[in-house]
Amino acid sequence: RGPCSLPTRLLPSAPRTCGWFGASASSHSQRSTVGLAMQSQEFVHALNPDDEYSPQVMEQVRLYLGILRPPAAGEGAAAMGEPGFEFVRELLEAGAPRIMATNLSRFAFEARREVSMLIVSLILFRDGDAQPGIEYLEADPSVLSAMVLGYESDDSNVALICGAMLRELLQQPSIAETMLHSPALLSLFDCLLSPSFDVSSDAFDTFKGLLTNTGNKPIVAEFFEESYDVFFGACHKVFGSDHFFSRLQLMKLLGELLFDRSNFHVMKRYISEAENLKLVMRLLKDPSNKIVCEALNVFKIFVANPDKAPAVSEILLKNQAKLLSFLKGIQPDDAGNQQFLQELSKVIEAISKMQ
């Protein structure tokens, strides 16, 4: 098979009797798939214009969507095992999800949500136990890259729709695993540094969901161990930037990830490395008190570790007096935050007892 091909046994053939855009409106309600497989190649060919798509293209999008995602099935539903869905395989083999995601800006503003629903429905389509859309994506993850690239669109509407597609798809552990091992992940890091707040905040929501969705945690923990240097190197690049929002949110997320028992082994590795401690100590001196407070939440893990690496102990002892003086001056944003003050007191006590 080619990189996007799928086994023909997954979806049964349908009679092919009607032509391009030939299905009537009644086909939606009857959920007929007659002729759609024959139309799929022509549909994909029509997705390559240099300007906005014709109304006929959207007519076909709605026809496919009416079959795959009927109103009675509810939001997020995917078709289940009816005969005659060969057109799904045809669209997947032709790369329709990637092409539609890449060219989302060429669709009329009001049509883009429907197009995104079709993309997601094709990828999440199930035929009994078979999931040809996920097989397609695993064989050719470039559709994920196309969605991440949508964050770079000049049209914020395109960016936000691409983000919504990603978040819906990444709830599937198998898709999350593909994303973690694809170039799209590092591209998503770049989106965290977007000068547009709408884009950077939406990209961060996608990034956080990928790493913290309950069903993804075992996969994420394994990924951290396999790709530790790449992932945390990309995190540190964000920490070294001047992007306030993403630095703050990523430091908060780092604390959440390190405290999660699923990531125990990566936490032990992270707090054993002196360069990581130096980074966190630099962030303790950040002009933003919000970032300082989040950095303290990570710093306390280094301090509380009973089995500190020699290089980590050396840094803490060498800077002991300065750290004690500095930490005593830290105040939470909320003066009444007793939990923060208690934890700060414990950090100060632990450092003062180091010898």
CSV table of N, CA and C in Angstrom, one decimal, residues 120 124 144 147 151 159-172 175-176 179 188 198-210 213 216:
chain,number,residue,atom,x,y,z
A,120,VAL,N,-13.3,15.9,10.6
A,120,VAL,CA,-13.3,15.1,11.8
A,120,VAL,C,-14.1,13.8,11.7
A,124,LEU,N,-12.7,10.0,12.3
A,124,LEU,CA,-13.2,9.3,13.4
A,124,LEU,C,-14.3,8.2,12.9
A,144,LEU,N,-2.4,16.3,10.5
A,144,LEU,CA,-2.2,17.0,11.7
A,144,LEU,C,-1.3,18.3,11.6
A,147,MET,N,-3.4,21.0,10.1
A,147,MET,CA,-4.2,21.7,11.1
A,147,MET,C,-3.4,22.7,12.0
A,151,TYR,N,-2.9,27.5,12.4
A,151,TYR,CA,-2.7,28.6,13.4
A,151,TYR,C,-1.9,29.8,12.9
A,159,ALA,N,-7.7,29.8,12.2
A,159,ALA,CA,-6.8,29.3,13.3
A,159,ALA,C,-7.7,28.6,14.4
A,160,LEU,N,-8.7,29.2,14.8
A,160,LEU,CA,-9.5,28.7,15.9
A,160,LEU,C,-10.3,27.5,15.5
A,161,ILE,N,-10.7,27.4,14.2
A,161,ILE,CA,-11.4,26.2,13.8
A,161,ILE,C,-10.4,25.0,13.7
A,162,CYS,N,-9.2,25.3,13.2
A,162,CYS,CA,-8.2,24.2,13.2
A,162,CYS,C,-7.9,23.7,14.6
A,163,GLY,N,-7.8,24.7,15.6
A,163,GLY,CA,-7.6,24.3,16.9
A,163,GLY,C,-8.7,23.4,17.5
A,164,ALA,N,-9.9,23.7,17.2
A,164,ALA,CA,-11.1,22.9,17.6
A,164,ALA,C,-11.0,21.5,17.1
A,165,MET,N,-10.6,21.4,15.8
A,165,MET,CA,-10.5,20.1,15.2
A,165,MET,C,-9.4,19.3,15.9
A,166,LEU,N,-8.3,19.9,16.1
A,166,LEU,CA,-7.2,19.2,16.8
A,166,LEU,C,-7.6,18.7,18.2
A,167,ARG,N,-8.3,19.5,19.0
A,167,ARG,CA,-8.7,19.1,20.3
A,167,ARG,C,-9.7,18.0,20.3
A,168,GLU,N,-10.6,18.0,19.3
A,168,GLU,CA,-11.5,16.9,19.2
A,168,GLU,C,-10.8,15.6,18.9
A,169,LEU,N,-9.9,15.6,17.9
A,169,LEU,CA,-9.2,14.4,17.5
A,169,LEU,C,-8.3,13.9,18.5
A,170,LEU,N,-7.6,14.8,19.2
A,170,LEU,CA,-6.6,14.4,20.2
A,170,LEU,C,-7.1,13.8,21.5
A,171,GLN,N,-8.5,13.8,21.6
A,171,GLN,CA,-9.1,13.0,22.7
A,171,GLN,C,-8.9,11.5,22.5
A,172,GLN,N,-8.6,11.1,21.2
A,172,GLN,CA,-8.4,9.7,20.9
A,172,GLN,C,-7.0,9.4,21.2
A,175,ILE,N,-4.6,8.8,18.2
A,175,ILE,CA,-4.3,10.0,17.5
A,175,ILE,C,-3.3,10.9,18.3
A,176,ALA,N,-3.5,10.9,19.6
A,176,ALA,CA,-2.6,11.7,20.4
A,176,ALA,C,-1.2,11.1,20.3
A,179,MET,N,0.3,12.2,17.1
A,179,MET,CA,0.7,13.6,17.2
A,179,MET,C,2.0,13.8,17.9
A,188,LEU,N,3.6,23.0,16.9
A,188,LEU,CA,2.6,23.5,17.9
A,188,LEU,C,3.4,24.3,18.9
A,198,ASP,N,-5.2,35.4,20.8
A,198,ASP,CA,-6.2,34.4,20.5
A,198,ASP,C,-5.6,33.1,20.0
A,199,VAL,N,-4.5,33.3,19.1
A,199,VAL,CA,-3.9,32.1,18.6
A,199,VAL,C,-3.1,31.4,19.6
A,200,SER,N,-2.2,32.1,20.4
A,200,SER,CA,-1.3,31.5,21.3
A,200,SER,C,-2.2,30.8,22.5
A,201,SER,N,-3.3,31.4,22.9
A,201,SER,CA,-4.1,30.8,24.0
A,201,SER,C,-4.8,29.6,23.5
A,202,ASP,N,-5.3,29.6,22.2
A,202,ASP,CA,-6.0,28.5,21.7
A,202,ASP,C,-5.0,27.3,21.4
A,203,ALA,N,-3.8,27.7,20.9
A,203,ALA,CA,-2.7,26.6,20.8
A,203,ALA,C,-2.3,26.0,22.1
A,204,PHE,N,-2.3,26.8,23.1
A,204,PHE,CA,-1.9,26.3,24.4
A,204,PHE,C,-3.0,25.4,24.9
A,205,ASP,N,-4.3,25.7,24.7
A,205,ASP,CA,-5.4,24.8,25.1
A,205,ASP,C,-5.2,23.4,24.4
A,206,THR,N,-4.9,23.5,23.1
A,206,THR,CA,-4.7,22.2,22.4
A,206,THR,C,-3.5,21.5,23.0
A,207,PHE,N,-2.4,22.2,23.2
A,207,PHE,CA,-1.2,21.6,23.8
A,207,PHE,C,-1.4,20.9,25.1
A,208,LYS,N,-2.1,21.7,26.0
A,208,LYS,CA,-2.4,21.2,27.3
A,208,LYS,C,-3.3,19.9,27.3
A,209,GLY,N,-4.3,20.0,26.4
A,209,GLY,CA,-5.3,18.9,26.3
A,209,GLY,C,-4.5,17.6,25.9
A,210,LEU,N,-3.6,17.8,24.9
A,210,LEU,CA,-2.9,16.6,24.4
A,210,LEU,C,-2.1,15.9,25.5
A,213,ASN,N,-5.1,15.1,29.0
A,213,ASN,CA,-6.3,14.2,28.9
A,213,ASN,C,-6.1,12.9,29.5
A,216,ASN,N,-4.9,9.9,27.7
A,216,ASN,CA,-3.6,10.1,27.0
A,216,ASN,C,-2.4,9.9,27.9
